């Protein structure tokens, strides 16, 4: 631990909660978790034991947005164990991003049958990208965010002028974004049998989550056989 | 659960029913939610299907801003993680929880690899991503002899390492510098109990472990 103290000598001190207390927002999560755990045990006493003692066997990989309003397990109303999940800003699957590539590789290793790329309406990342290309005033984007959003900003160029209605343009951009990530997944090494062998046919889907209705729908999908993605 | 072949159809159906239930129980929920998000917590967790943050804390959508990857990493130079943290701070998050879990597949793969190097190496994509965890696993190459005990220790070391990495995040440093009161916490999810607990919490430059052990 002293090692980390030395590293932190030049760092700004973090803000600590009052000693011995957990912030209310977090205490609420811990309390709810405790009740949830008891509820599950009451319905299925063996659930946690079995979940822990078998390796996970999810059939679906969810590639989604970090947006707090799109928690995959709640939105699909499923128990733990169903959805292998990665979430980042604006549900990106970038070829050079080692984070998502590792997730997909591991998912293929787990013999997932479906990959769902899930975008959603009112996506903040897409909105920021569109405002940027249209020159609409917004809080300046921190460099880390600006860099991350480059692919979206490039996609948004197409919508610089039309449709004139911002919301319509945003919806079109969000769809384009989902399709682009879907295409990136198809072209990944993991789906070309490079580095990991596909043992189970996989279908890659484009899904859209409509925040205003709470409803998921499929836009498109592509089936991949054991031979992997072929252009 | 449902037959694997129909799993996507069943997910869409469950979602449709869930949406109807929510609208019945809390009319206007989605309309309200669509206006904006205001979560106070950022969850940095594992992609493991058994650790869905909002299900196991039984919270409604809009509560927890989330990023999940293999073995709940917050690597020092990772664009994905840093952009999530940056965005989270921008929208007013107050607490960051880095959440590891027992039976972590990534930790098991790494420990197995140090104890008996596999004939087939990991795919390059995984090797690269897991290299920090492999380094941590080296410490447990021989002791403790019991694999399960060693995994427990490695999982906790991993949470601690990500917790330390978080301190170095430029976005977080800037937020603290500007006087923002953001606390960071290391949590453990025990799969066999379904329970979360706090291991570490930020306190000045000392990290105080939840069990009462001072830094």
XYZ file of C-alpha atoms in Angstrom:
446
model
C 0.000 0.000 0.000
C 2.908 2.382 0.677
C 3.844 1.957 -2.973
C 0.616 3.563 -4.022
C 1.095 6.387 -1.525
C 4.395 7.261 -3.192
C 2.778 7.172 -6.609
C 0.132 9.546 -5.352
C 2.521 12.123 -3.897
C 2.068 14.406 -6.880
C -1.565 13.555 -7.334
C -4.388 15.707 -6.139
C -5.972 14.120 -3.097
C -9.257 12.397 -3.770
C -12.284 13.365 -1.814
C -13.027 10.901 0.936
C -16.439 10.178 2.379
C -16.834 10.934 6.101
C -14.840 8.293 8.012
C -16.769 5.107 8.704
C -19.684 6.034 6.464
C -20.722 4.986 3.024
C -22.297 7.717 0.879
C -26.121 7.404 0.823
C -26.279 6.767 -2.939
C -23.990 3.761 -2.479
C -25.588 2.559 0.749
C -28.859 2.414 -1.163
C -27.256 0.128 -3.763
C -25.808 -2.148 -1.096
C -29.147 -2.336 0.759
C -31.058 -3.105 -2.423
C -28.513 -5.739 -3.336
C -28.926 -7.428 0.024
C -32.712 -7.549 -0.350
C -32.430 -8.750 -3.941
C -30.082 -11.515 -2.896
C -32.575 -12.676 -0.260
C -35.471 -12.512 -2.707
C -33.594 -14.666 -5.205
C -32.627 -17.184 -2.545
C -36.270 -17.409 -1.477
C -37.383 -18.234 -5.020
C -34.435 -20.423 -6.015
C -32.189 -21.505 -3.109
C -29.629 -23.109 -5.437
C -29.374 -20.190 -7.876
C -26.232 -18.513 -6.560
C -24.459 -21.741 -5.729
C -24.991 -23.076 -9.230
C -24.141 -19.747 -10.822
C -20.822 -19.648 -8.961
C -19.863 -23.255 -9.462
C -20.437 -23.563 -13.152
C -18.516 -21.452 -15.636
C -20.863 -18.949 -17.174
C -22.778 -20.141 -20.226
C -24.358 -17.073 -21.765
C -25.632 -17.387 -25.319
C -25.693 -13.685 -26.057
C -23.060 -10.941 -26.111
C -24.526 -7.450 -25.629
C -22.430 -4.568 -26.965
C -24.168 -1.498 -25.624
C -23.911 2.063 -24.403
C -22.767 3.101 -20.934
C -25.907 5.240 -20.648
C -27.484 4.582 -17.249
C -30.898 4.283 -18.899
C -29.956 1.171 -20.884
C -29.073 -1.555 -18.351
C -29.320 -4.695 -20.465
C -30.402 -7.131 -17.738
C -33.231 -4.866 -16.554
C -34.417 -3.920 -20.040
C -34.523 -7.597 -21.110
C -35.818 -8.656 -17.700
C -33.433 -11.589 -17.327
C -31.549 -13.151 -14.454
C -27.767 -12.995 -14.152
C -26.047 -15.461 -16.449
C -27.842 -14.620 -19.679
C -26.133 -11.600 -21.200
C -22.342 -11.354 -21.525
C -21.959 -7.585 -21.657
C -19.650 -4.795 -22.665
C -20.706 -1.161 -22.484
C -18.875 2.022 -23.520
C -19.711 5.514 -24.772
C -22.055 5.223 -27.766
C -21.770 1.440 -28.094
C -18.608 1.477 -30.163
C -16.887 -1.584 -31.602
C -13.685 -0.082 -32.973
C -11.144 -2.277 -34.753
C -8.259 -0.744 -32.761
C -9.972 -0.927 -29.357
C -8.359 -3.772 -27.410
C -11.112 -3.635 -24.804
C -13.967 -4.706 -27.109
C -11.755 -7.009 -29.169
C -10.877 -8.917 -25.990
C -14.567 -9.142 -25.031
C -15.603 -10.502 -28.435
C -12.696 -12.957 -28.486
C -13.653 -14.264 -25.055
C -17.317 -14.406 -26.101
C -16.458 -16.618 -29.092
C -14.394 -18.790 -26.735
C -17.512 -19.086 -24.514
C -19.423 -20.240 -27.607
C -21.870 -17.364 -27.709
C -24.570 -17.754 -30.393
C -25.633 -14.155 -30.828
C -23.950 -10.783 -30.725
C -26.337 -7.862 -30.328
C -25.019 -4.390 -31.057
C -27.441 -2.113 -29.240
C -27.775 1.593 -29.856
C -30.461 3.796 -28.373
C -32.426 6.951 -28.996
C -31.263 10.118 -27.221
C -27.667 8.890 -27.258
C -25.522 11.629 -25.714
C -22.439 10.657 -27.701
C -24.302 10.803 -31.004
C -25.886 14.090 -30.011
C -22.506 15.619 -29.171
C -21.100 14.457 -32.528
C -24.017 15.910 -34.495
C -23.910 19.225 -32.642
C -20.195 19.415 -33.338
C -20.542 18.987 -37.104
C -23.502 21.388 -37.248
C -21.678 24.004 -35.219
C -24.407 24.011 -32.568
C -23.094 25.421 -29.278
C -22.451 22.880 -26.539
C -20.096 22.539 -23.606
C -16.593 21.981 -25.010
C -15.811 18.301 -25.380
C -12.876 17.182 -23.200
C -10.066 15.801 -25.393
C -10.551 12.176 -24.254
C -14.198 12.358 -25.289
C -13.512 14.200 -28.539
C -11.003 11.517 -29.526
C -13.351 8.694 -28.590
C -16.176 10.207 -30.661
C -14.146 10.582 -33.884
C -15.872 7.710 -35.750
C -19.271 9.179 -34.807
C -18.177 12.651 -35.853
C -17.116 11.223 -39.207
C -20.479 9.494 -39.611
C -22.254 12.705 -38.606
C -20.704 14.641 -41.526
C -23.349 13.074 -43.741
C -26.016 14.843 -41.652
C -24.449 18.248 -41.545
C -27.384 19.891 -43.338
C -30.099 17.314 -43.924
C -32.516 16.374 -42.547
C -33.007 19.906 -41.259
C -34.814 18.644 -38.168
C -32.128 17.870 -35.571
C -33.998 14.979 -33.956
C -34.580 13.267 -37.304
C -30.913 13.641 -38.167
C -29.959 12.290 -34.737
C -32.115 9.210 -35.204
C -30.559 8.552 -38.611
C -27.074 8.986 -37.156
C -27.833 6.601 -34.292
C -28.963 3.953 -36.776
C -25.905 4.465 -38.984
C -23.766 4.104 -35.873
C -25.306 0.765 -34.922
C -24.827 -0.560 -38.463
C -21.199 0.606 -38.548
C -20.397 -1.168 -35.281
C -22.201 -4.274 -36.564
C -19.983 -4.185 -39.675
C -16.900 -3.757 -37.490
C -17.900 -6.830 -35.505
C -18.294 -8.880 -38.715
C -14.814 -7.866 -39.856
C -13.115 -8.545 -36.523
C -10.425 -11.194 -36.235
C -12.573 -13.119 -33.770
C -15.264 -13.666 -36.394
C -12.746 -14.673 -39.029
C -11.415 -17.609 -37.008
C -8.202 -15.683 -36.315
C -6.804 -16.337 -32.863
C -9.934 -18.105 -31.673
C -11.933 -20.841 -33.355
C -15.658 -20.404 -33.968
C -17.237 -23.598 -32.651
C -20.807 -22.426 -32.809
C -22.513 -20.418 -35.597
C -23.039 -16.818 -34.564
C -25.598 -14.265 -35.665
C -24.726 -10.569 -35.317
C -27.706 -8.291 -34.820
C -28.376 -4.553 -34.963
C -30.772 -3.565 -32.188
C -32.265 -0.202 -31.370
C -33.582 0.671 -27.911
C -36.279 3.331 -28.009
C -35.850 5.169 -24.713
C -39.235 6.840 -24.939
C -41.071 3.521 -25.089
C -38.636 1.207 -23.314
C -38.770 -1.107 -26.308
C -36.043 -2.972 -28.186
C -36.326 -3.794 -31.871
C -34.157 -5.491 -34.442
C -32.988 -3.533 -37.474
C -30.829 -6.128 -39.231
C -28.804 -9.282 -38.681
C -26.119 -11.358 -40.335
C -25.508 -15.072 -39.861
C -21.931 -16.341 -39.515
C -21.220 -20.049 -39.949
C -18.289 -22.021 -38.628
C -16.124 -20.844 -41.501
C -16.345 -17.298 -40.119
C -17.273 -14.039 -41.819
C -16.701 -14.013 -45.550
C -16.994 -10.653 -47.327
C -34.846 -20.799 -19.337
C -36.049 -20.768 -22.924
C -34.552 -22.934 -25.648
C -31.305 -21.433 -26.967
C -32.673 -21.288 -30.521
C -35.410 -18.877 -29.488
C -33.368 -16.884 -27.075
C -33.398 -13.594 -28.967
C -37.118 -13.819 -29.624
C -37.615 -14.473 -25.940
C -35.449 -11.483 -24.968
C -37.482 -9.191 -27.203
C -40.711 -10.578 -25.793
C -39.531 -10.173 -22.201
C -38.502 -6.619 -22.989
C -41.908 -5.840 -24.452
C -43.679 -7.205 -21.376
C -41.277 -5.389 -19.062
C -41.922 -2.099 -20.867
C -45.676 -2.587 -20.471
C -45.312 -3.436 -16.782
C -43.204 -0.356 -16.145
C -45.646 1.898 -17.957
C -48.480 0.403 -15.899
C -46.687 0.685 -12.549
C -45.058 4.026 -13.212
C -46.923 5.882 -15.936
C -44.718 8.371 -17.739
C -41.487 6.697 -16.598
C -40.019 6.329 -20.075
C -41.048 9.784 -21.210
C -39.360 11.236 -18.159
C -36.290 9.037 -18.609
C -35.919 10.122 -22.226
C -35.519 13.742 -21.165
C -32.103 13.052 -19.693
C -30.018 10.974 -17.331
C -28.723 12.008 -13.925
C -26.917 9.016 -12.430
C -24.655 9.596 -9.422
C -22.717 6.351 -9.664
C -20.271 5.045 -12.272
C -19.817 1.254 -12.180
C -16.634 -0.179 -13.683
C -17.250 -3.908 -13.763
C -16.670 -7.219 -15.463
C -18.341 -8.337 -18.690
C -19.258 -11.598 -16.898
C -22.929 -12.373 -17.578
C -23.443 -13.149 -13.893
C -22.678 -9.584 -12.720
C -25.295 -7.250 -14.238
C -25.048 -4.146 -12.078
C -28.638 -2.906 -12.249
C -30.208 -6.337 -11.790
C -28.225 -7.216 -8.683
C -28.824 -3.808 -7.115
C -32.473 -3.907 -8.200
C -32.494 -0.317 -9.438
C -34.496 1.312 -12.227
C -32.850 2.479 -15.458
C -31.152 5.816 -14.970
C -29.303 4.947 -11.763
C -25.920 3.507 -12.688
C -23.652 4.716 -15.504
C -21.768 1.611 -16.548
C -18.735 0.274 -18.311
C -17.929 -3.442 -18.382
C -14.945 -5.272 -19.838
C -12.969 -8.490 -19.272
C -11.905 -8.637 -15.627
C -13.084 -5.138 -14.709
C -9.970 -3.302 -15.831
C -9.261 0.408 -15.617
C -5.952 0.350 -17.530
C -3.825 3.478 -17.356
C -3.830 4.219 -21.090
C -7.173 2.878 -22.205
C -9.243 5.250 -24.344
C -12.440 3.354 -23.714
C -12.260 3.477 -19.913
C -10.957 7.049 -19.790
C -13.684 8.322 -22.119
C -16.356 6.644 -19.991
C -14.965 8.230 -16.828
C -14.667 11.593 -18.593
C -18.273 11.480 -19.738
C -19.470 10.267 -16.348
C -17.788 13.201 -14.615
C -19.233 15.578 -17.206
C -22.775 14.447 -16.365
C -22.253 14.804 -12.628
C -21.315 11.404 -11.235
C -20.281 11.601 -7.569
C -19.042 8.086 -6.880
C -16.998 5.607 -8.887
C -17.203 1.944 -7.927
C -14.727 -0.522 -9.348
C -16.320 -3.933 -8.920
C -14.546 -7.269 -9.105
C -16.116 -10.648 -8.441
C -15.337 -14.141 -7.273
C -14.978 -16.872 -9.921
C -13.617 -14.319 -12.377
C -12.772 -16.145 -15.624
C -10.043 -13.697 -16.568
C -8.314 -14.174 -13.201
C -8.610 -17.970 -13.495
C -7.139 -18.005 -17.003
C -4.194 -15.902 -15.850
C -3.484 -17.926 -12.720
C -3.731 -21.198 -14.657
C -1.358 -19.821 -17.262
C 1.296 -18.870 -14.680
C 1.028 -22.227 -12.915
C 1.022 -24.388 -16.009
C 1.703 -22.489 -19.227
C -0.892 -23.589 -21.774
C 0.122 -25.485 -24.909
C -2.009 -23.096 -26.927
C -1.296 -19.475 -26.028
C -4.207 -17.102 -25.533
C -5.430 -15.346 -28.679
C -3.378 -12.113 -29.109
C -6.407 -9.927 -28.346
C -6.769 -11.550 -24.930
C -3.039 -11.714 -24.188
C -2.702 -7.993 -24.638
C -5.764 -7.141 -22.595
C -4.902 -9.516 -19.766
C -1.220 -8.658 -19.493
C -1.627 -6.469 -16.358
C -3.619 -9.259 -14.709
C -0.954 -11.800 -15.752
C 1.627 -9.623 -13.976
C -0.471 -9.632 -10.816
C -0.949 -13.393 -11.097
C 2.820 -13.992 -11.080
C 2.797 -13.249 -7.347
C 0.623 -16.329 -6.791
C 2.541 -18.718 -9.020
C 3.384 -21.061 -6.156
C 1.630 -19.841 -3.012
C -0.962 -20.414 -1.786
C -0.957 -23.938 -3.183
C -4.735 -24.106 -3.188
C -5.979 -22.659 -6.487
C -9.262 -21.359 -5.045
C -7.483 -19.486 -2.266
C -5.042 -17.992 -4.738
C -7.871 -16.837 -7.017
C -9.597 -15.051 -4.140
C -6.402 -13.124 -3.403
C -5.793 -12.357 -7.072
C -9.346 -11.065 -7.571
C -8.884 -8.687 -4.629
C -5.417 -7.600 -5.797
C -6.947 -6.875 -9.187
C -9.647 -4.654 -7.700
C -7.008 -2.837 -5.661
C -4.831 -2.310 -8.761
C -7.716 -0.815 -10.768
C -8.644 1.304 -7.739
C -5.054 2.637 -7.732
C -5.089 3.194 -11.497
C -8.235 5.280 -11.117
C -6.318 7.727 -8.925
C -4.097 8.480 -11.909
C -6.900 9.211 -14.349
C -6.354 12.691 -15.865
C -10.116 13.303 -15.855
C -10.450 12.449 -12.177
C -7.349 14.439 -11.243
C -8.817 17.446 -13.002
C -12.165 17.011 -11.263
C -10.519 16.865 -7.834
C -8.321 19.803 -8.724
C -11.466 21.782 -9.476
C -12.863 20.905 -6.065
C -15.327 18.250 -7.201
C -16.198 15.824 -4.446
C -15.860 12.456 -6.135
C -15.212 9.379 -4.027
C -13.864 6.094 -5.374
C -14.573 2.660 -3.989
C -13.366 -0.896 -4.561
C -16.179 -3.429 -4.292
C -16.349 -7.196 -4.397
C -19.332 -9.200 -5.658
C -19.513 -12.708 -4.221
C -21.187 -14.883 -6.828
C -22.116 -17.696 -4.473
C -24.046 -15.326 -2.208
C -25.206 -12.693 -4.643
C -23.764 -10.048 -2.317
C -21.758 -6.866 -2.791
C -19.360 -5.521 -0.194
C -16.954 -2.619 0.048
C -13.244 -3.400 0.263
C -11.515 -0.066 -0.317
C -12.495 3.559 -0.267
C -10.620 6.740 -1.094
C -9.362 8.626 1.896
C -6.708 11.238 1.241
C -3.752 9.379 -0.249
C -4.198 6.413 2.054
C -6.503 3.625 1.008
C -8.366 2.187 3.956
C -9.498 -1.397 3.578
C -13.075 -2.079 4.579
C -12.045 -4.900 6.950
C -10.405 -2.385 9.276
C -6.835 -2.838 8.076
C -5.120 0.556 7.780
C -2.869 1.264 4.778
